[in-house]
Amino acid sequence: MASDPQARPSPAGERPVTLVDSSVILDIVTEDPVWAQWSEGALAGARDDGMLAINPIVYAEVSTGFDRIEDLDDVVPADDFRREVLPYEAGFVAGKAYLAYRRRGGQKRSPLPDFYIGAHAAVRGYRLLTRDAARYRTYFPTVTLIAPPPPAAS
């Protein structure tokens, strides 16, 4: 698990909210042979620590594997995953992160969903549960990440 010591802590007595990235949910749903076990354990730990949340971007990314909304809702039930709107402030922060990405040589021509997800966590002071930590660490350094450790250098 990785964390940023500068991340904003939850107010005293409040349990943390963890925004869950689609990579974690998809690992579990698809029974990914490499990542499912890690994702299941990390999701269970985040749920034990506090509240889980998703936003419409995560919901959309996970939805691609389902034909019916009811089946998707069985996988990400509203009782377990608080449904949150994307804050307008997150759009601004995502745009600034995207601009930094482009200035560093990033080739994508439109803001990526990851920038919106990271910005949502940043503006709300949420933790972020993800398997894809590199971009979040770079562009959202104040977000506490729950992520697998980086691969050891060889």
PDB file of C-alpha atoms in Angstrom:
ATOM      1  CA  MET A   1       0.000   0.000   0.000  1.00  0.00           C
ATOM      2  CA  ALA A   2       1.339   3.423  -0.881  1.00  0.00           C
ATOM      3  CA  SER A   3       0.400   6.670   0.765  1.00  0.00           C
ATOM      4  CA  ASP A   4       1.325  10.321   0.610  1.00  0.00           C
ATOM      5  CA  PRO A   5       2.184  11.936   3.940  1.00  0.00           C
ATOM      6  CA  GLN A   6       0.867  15.290   2.634  1.00  0.00           C
ATOM      7  CA  ALA A   7      -2.603  13.918   1.904  1.00  0.00           C
ATOM      8  CA  ARG A   8      -5.441  15.507   3.811  1.00  0.00           C
ATOM      9  CA  PRO A   9      -6.579  13.259   6.655  1.00  0.00           C
ATOM     10  CA  SER A  10     -10.248  12.629   7.304  1.00  0.00           C
ATOM     11  CA  PRO A  11     -11.657  14.850  10.050  1.00  0.00           C
ATOM     12  CA  ALA A  12     -11.338  13.346  13.527  1.00  0.00           C
ATOM     13  CA  GLY A  13     -13.846  10.581  14.064  1.00  0.00           C
ATOM     14  CA  GLU A  14     -14.742  10.248  10.383  1.00  0.00           C
ATOM     15  CA  ARG A  15     -13.964   7.080   8.538  1.00  0.00           C
ATOM     16  CA  PRO A  16     -12.124   7.649   5.261  1.00  0.00           C
ATOM     17  CA  VAL A  17     -13.846   7.560   1.905  1.00  0.00           C
ATOM     18  CA  THR A  18     -12.071   5.563  -0.787  1.00  0.00           C
ATOM     19  CA  LEU A  19     -12.811   6.255  -4.435  1.00  0.00           C
ATOM     20  CA  VAL A  20     -12.478   2.919  -6.239  1.00  0.00           C
ATOM     21  CA  ASP A  21     -10.874   2.896  -9.683  1.00  0.00           C
ATOM     22  CA  SER A  22     -12.413   0.704 -12.370  1.00  0.00           C
ATOM     23  CA  SER A  23      -9.204  -1.356 -12.673  1.00  0.00           C
ATOM     24  CA  VAL A  24      -9.838  -2.856  -9.231  1.00  0.00           C
ATOM     25  CA  ILE A  25     -13.485  -3.698  -9.887  1.00  0.00           C
ATOM     26  CA  LEU A  26     -12.668  -5.134 -13.315  1.00  0.00           C
ATOM     27  CA  ASP A  27      -9.910  -7.319 -11.839  1.00  0.00           C
ATOM     28  CA  ILE A  28     -12.470  -8.891  -9.533  1.00  0.00           C
ATOM     29  CA  VAL A  29     -15.297  -9.171 -12.079  1.00  0.00           C
ATOM     30  CA  THR A  30     -13.067 -10.710 -14.747  1.00  0.00           C
ATOM     31  CA  GLU A  31     -11.241 -12.906 -12.222  1.00  0.00           C
ATOM     32  CA  ASP A  32      -7.938 -11.569 -13.517  1.00  0.00           C
ATOM     33  CA  PRO A  33      -5.351 -14.298 -12.819  1.00  0.00           C
ATOM     34  CA  VAL A  34      -2.659 -11.777 -11.855  1.00  0.00           C
ATOM     35  CA  TRP A  35      -4.598  -9.067 -10.020  1.00  0.00           C
ATOM     36  CA  ALA A  36      -7.928 -10.439  -8.727  1.00  0.00           C
ATOM     37  CA  GLN A  37      -6.557 -11.608  -5.388  1.00  0.00           C
ATOM     38  CA  TRP A  38      -4.775  -8.322  -4.686  1.00  0.00           C
ATOM     39  CA  SER A  39      -7.812  -6.290  -5.757  1.00  0.00           C
ATOM     40  CA  GLU A  40     -10.228  -8.340  -3.632  1.00  0.00           C
ATOM     41  CA  GLY A  41      -8.042  -7.925  -0.548  1.00  0.00           C
ATOM     42  CA  ALA A  42      -7.467  -4.215  -1.092  1.00  0.00           C
ATOM     43  CA  LEU A  43     -11.184  -3.581  -1.690  1.00  0.00           C
ATOM     44  CA  ALA A  44     -12.114  -5.508   1.458  1.00  0.00           C
ATOM     45  CA  GLY A  45      -9.549  -3.535   3.462  1.00  0.00           C
ATOM     46  CA  ALA A  46     -10.812  -0.198   2.163  1.00  0.00           C
ATOM     47  CA  ARG A  47     -14.400  -1.227   2.937  1.00  0.00           C
ATOM     48  CA  ASP A  48     -13.366  -2.229   6.481  1.00  0.00           C
ATOM     49  CA  ASP A  49     -11.629   1.150   6.966  1.00  0.00           C
ATOM     50  CA  GLY A  50     -14.507   3.322   5.773  1.00  0.00           C
ATOM     51  CA  MET A  51     -16.797   4.041   2.873  1.00  0.00           C
ATOM     52  CA  LEU A  52     -16.359   3.072  -0.794  1.00  0.00           C
ATOM     53  CA  ALA A  53     -17.360   5.430  -3.604  1.00  0.00           C
ATOM     54  CA  ILE A  54     -17.499   5.435  -7.395  1.00  0.00           C
ATOM     55  CA  ASN A  55     -18.318   8.155  -9.891  1.00  0.00           C
ATOM     56  CA  PRO A  56     -20.003   8.046 -13.322  1.00  0.00           C
ATOM     57  CA  ILE A  57     -16.658   7.539 -15.077  1.00  0.00           C
ATOM     58  CA  VAL A  58     -15.837   4.421 -13.065  1.00  0.00           C
ATOM     59  CA  TYR A  59     -19.408   3.201 -13.535  1.00  0.00           C
ATOM     60  CA  ALA A  60     -19.135   3.702 -17.313  1.00  0.00           C
ATOM     61  CA  GLU A  61     -15.777   1.937 -17.557  1.00  0.00           C
ATOM     62  CA  VAL A  62     -17.051  -1.078 -15.617  1.00  0.00           C
ATOM     63  CA  SER A  63     -20.353  -1.132 -17.562  1.00  0.00           C
ATOM     64  CA  THR A  64     -18.722  -2.219 -20.815  1.00  0.00           C
ATOM     65  CA  GLY A  65     -18.721  -5.833 -19.655  1.00  0.00           C
ATOM     66  CA  PHE A  66     -22.459  -5.963 -19.018  1.00  0.00           C
ATOM     67  CA  ASP A  67     -25.507  -6.114 -21.261  1.00  0.00           C
ATOM     68  CA  ARG A  68     -27.990  -4.988 -18.605  1.00  0.00           C
ATOM     69  CA  ILE A  69     -27.762  -2.197 -16.044  1.00  0.00           C
ATOM     70  CA  GLU A  70     -29.283  -4.507 -13.429  1.00  0.00           C
ATOM     71  CA  ASP A  71     -26.333  -6.893 -13.806  1.00  0.00           C
ATOM     72  CA  LEU A  72     -23.900  -4.019 -13.426  1.00  0.00           C
ATOM     73  CA  ASP A  73     -25.742  -2.804 -10.331  1.00  0.00           C
ATOM     74  CA  ASP A  74     -25.403  -6.287  -8.835  1.00  0.00           C
ATOM     75  CA  VAL A  75     -21.621  -5.954  -9.138  1.00  0.00           C
ATOM     76  CA  VAL A  76     -21.398  -2.376  -7.819  1.00  0.00           C
ATOM     77  CA  PRO A  77     -24.447  -2.141  -5.556  1.00  0.00           C
ATOM     78  CA  ALA A  78     -25.336   1.329  -4.296  1.00  0.00           C
ATOM     79  CA  ASP A  79     -25.452  -0.065  -0.748  1.00  0.00           C
ATOM     80  CA  ASP A  80     -21.725  -0.863  -0.992  1.00  0.00           C
ATOM     81  CA  PHE A  81     -20.491   1.838  -3.375  1.00  0.00           C
ATOM     82  CA  ARG A  82     -21.681   5.375  -2.752  1.00  0.00           C
ATOM     83  CA  ARG A  83     -22.557   6.932  -6.129  1.00  0.00           C
ATOM     84  CA  GLU A  84     -21.031  10.379  -6.445  1.00  0.00           C
ATOM     85  CA  VAL A  85     -21.310  13.047  -9.077  1.00  0.00           C
ATOM     86  CA  LEU A  86     -18.083  14.398 -10.497  1.00  0.00           C
ATOM     87  CA  PRO A  87     -17.438  17.742  -8.775  1.00  0.00           C
ATOM     88  CA  TYR A  88     -16.988  20.747 -11.064  1.00  0.00           C
ATOM     89  CA  GLU A  89     -13.771  21.541  -9.214  1.00  0.00           C
ATOM     90  CA  ALA A  90     -12.481  18.154 -10.347  1.00  0.00           C
ATOM     91  CA  GLY A  91     -12.940  19.237 -13.959  1.00  0.00           C
ATOM     92  CA  PHE A  92     -10.635  22.190 -13.374  1.00  0.00           C
ATOM     93  CA  VAL A  93      -8.031  20.079 -11.563  1.00  0.00           C
ATOM     94  CA  ALA A  94      -8.254  17.375 -14.249  1.00  0.00           C
ATOM     95  CA  GLY A  95      -7.681  19.997 -16.934  1.00  0.00           C
ATOM     96  CA  LYS A  96      -4.560  21.305 -15.168  1.00  0.00           C
ATOM     97  CA  ALA A  97      -3.212  17.771 -14.694  1.00  0.00           C
ATOM     98  CA  TYR A  98      -3.904  17.025 -18.353  1.00  0.00           C
ATOM     99  CA  LEU A  99      -2.063  20.196 -19.377  1.00  0.00           C
ATOM    100  CA  ALA A 100       0.948  19.118 -17.306  1.00  0.00           C
ATOM    101  CA  TYR A 101       0.760  15.679 -18.935  1.00  0.00           C
ATOM    102  CA  ARG A 102       0.807  17.205 -22.426  1.00  0.00           C
ATOM    103  CA  ARG A 103       3.683  19.517 -21.513  1.00  0.00           C
ATOM    104  CA  ARG A 104       5.649  16.463 -20.350  1.00  0.00           C
ATOM    105  CA  GLY A 105       5.193  14.858 -23.752  1.00  0.00           C
ATOM    106  CA  GLY A 106       1.918  12.956 -23.272  1.00  0.00           C
ATOM    107  CA  GLN A 107       0.401  12.068 -26.637  1.00  0.00           C
ATOM    108  CA  LYS A 108      -3.325  11.679 -25.886  1.00  0.00           C
ATOM    109  CA  ARG A 109      -5.353  14.574 -27.338  1.00  0.00           C
ATOM    110  CA  SER A 110      -8.292  14.594 -24.924  1.00  0.00           C
ATOM    111  CA  PRO A 111      -8.421  14.387 -21.118  1.00  0.00           C
ATOM    112  CA  LEU A 112      -8.272  10.819 -19.970  1.00  0.00           C
ATOM    113  CA  PRO A 113     -10.748   9.362 -17.497  1.00  0.00           C
ATOM    114  CA  ASP A 114      -7.877   8.769 -15.063  1.00  0.00           C
ATOM    115  CA  PHE A 115      -7.365  12.520 -14.766  1.00  0.00           C
ATOM    116  CA  TYR A 116     -11.007  13.009 -13.773  1.00  0.00           C
ATOM    117  CA  ILE A 117     -10.871  10.128 -11.292  1.00  0.00           C
ATOM    118  CA  GLY A 118      -7.677  11.441  -9.705  1.00  0.00           C
ATOM    119  CA  ALA A 119      -9.044  14.971  -9.582  1.00  0.00           C
ATOM    120  CA  HIS A 120     -12.259  13.772  -7.923  1.00  0.00           C
ATOM    121  CA  ALA A 121     -10.232  12.100  -5.178  1.00  0.00           C
ATOM    122  CA  ALA A 122      -8.006  15.176  -4.842  1.00  0.00           C
ATOM    123  CA  VAL A 123     -10.744  17.807  -4.492  1.00  0.00           C
ATOM    124  CA  ARG A 124     -12.772  15.700  -2.058  1.00  0.00           C
ATOM    125  CA  GLY A 125      -9.774  14.557   0.008  1.00  0.00           C
ATOM    126  CA  TYR A 126     -10.556  10.898  -0.674  1.00  0.00           C
ATOM    127  CA  ARG A 127      -8.176   8.003  -0.826  1.00  0.00           C
ATOM    128  CA  LEU A 128      -7.930   6.276  -4.199  1.00  0.00           C
ATOM    129  CA  LEU A 129      -7.869   2.507  -4.591  1.00  0.00           C
ATOM    130  CA  THR A 130      -6.210   1.697  -7.901  1.00  0.00           C
ATOM    131  CA  ARG A 131      -3.880  -0.740  -9.531  1.00  0.00           C
ATOM    132  CA  ASP A 132      -2.625   1.928 -11.943  1.00  0.00           C
ATOM    133  CA  ALA A 133      -0.781   4.224  -9.548  1.00  0.00           C
ATOM    134  CA  ALA A 134       1.994   5.784 -11.677  1.00  0.00           C
ATOM    135  CA  ARG A 135      -0.082   8.537 -13.307  1.00  0.00           C
ATOM    136  CA  TYR A 136      -1.920   9.316 -10.078  1.00  0.00           C
ATOM    137  CA  ARG A 137       1.357   9.627  -8.155  1.00  0.00           C
ATOM    138  CA  THR A 138       2.726  11.999 -10.779  1.00  0.00           C
ATOM    139  CA  TYR A 139      -0.264  14.271 -11.331  1.00  0.00           C
ATOM    140  CA  PHE A 140      -2.127  14.017  -8.004  1.00  0.00           C
ATOM    141  CA  PRO A 141       0.597  13.904  -5.341  1.00  0.00           C
ATOM    142  CA  THR A 142      -1.762  14.910  -2.519  1.00  0.00           C
ATOM    143  CA  VAL A 143      -4.012  11.863  -3.005  1.00  0.00           C
ATOM    144  CA  THR A 144      -3.431   8.944  -0.667  1.00  0.00           C
ATOM    145  CA  LEU A 145      -3.156   5.873  -2.899  1.00  0.00           C
ATOM    146  CA  ILE A 146      -3.982   2.311  -2.029  1.00  0.00           C
ATOM    147  CA  ALA A 147      -2.009   0.513  -4.699  1.00  0.00           C
ATOM    148  CA  PRO A 148       0.303  -2.438  -5.191  1.00  0.00           C
ATOM    149  CA  PRO A 149       3.941  -1.661  -4.511  1.00  0.00           C
ATOM    150  CA  PRO A 150       5.910  -0.575  -7.570  1.00  0.00           C
ATOM    151  CA  PRO A 151       7.869  -3.373  -9.233  1.00  0.00           C
ATOM    152  CA  ALA A 152      11.339  -3.841  -7.802  1.00  0.00           C
ATOM    153  CA  ALA A 153      14.134  -2.444  -9.951  1.00  0.00           C
ATOM    154  CA  SER A 154      16.313  -5.144 -11.407  1.00  0.00           C
TER     155      SER A 154
END
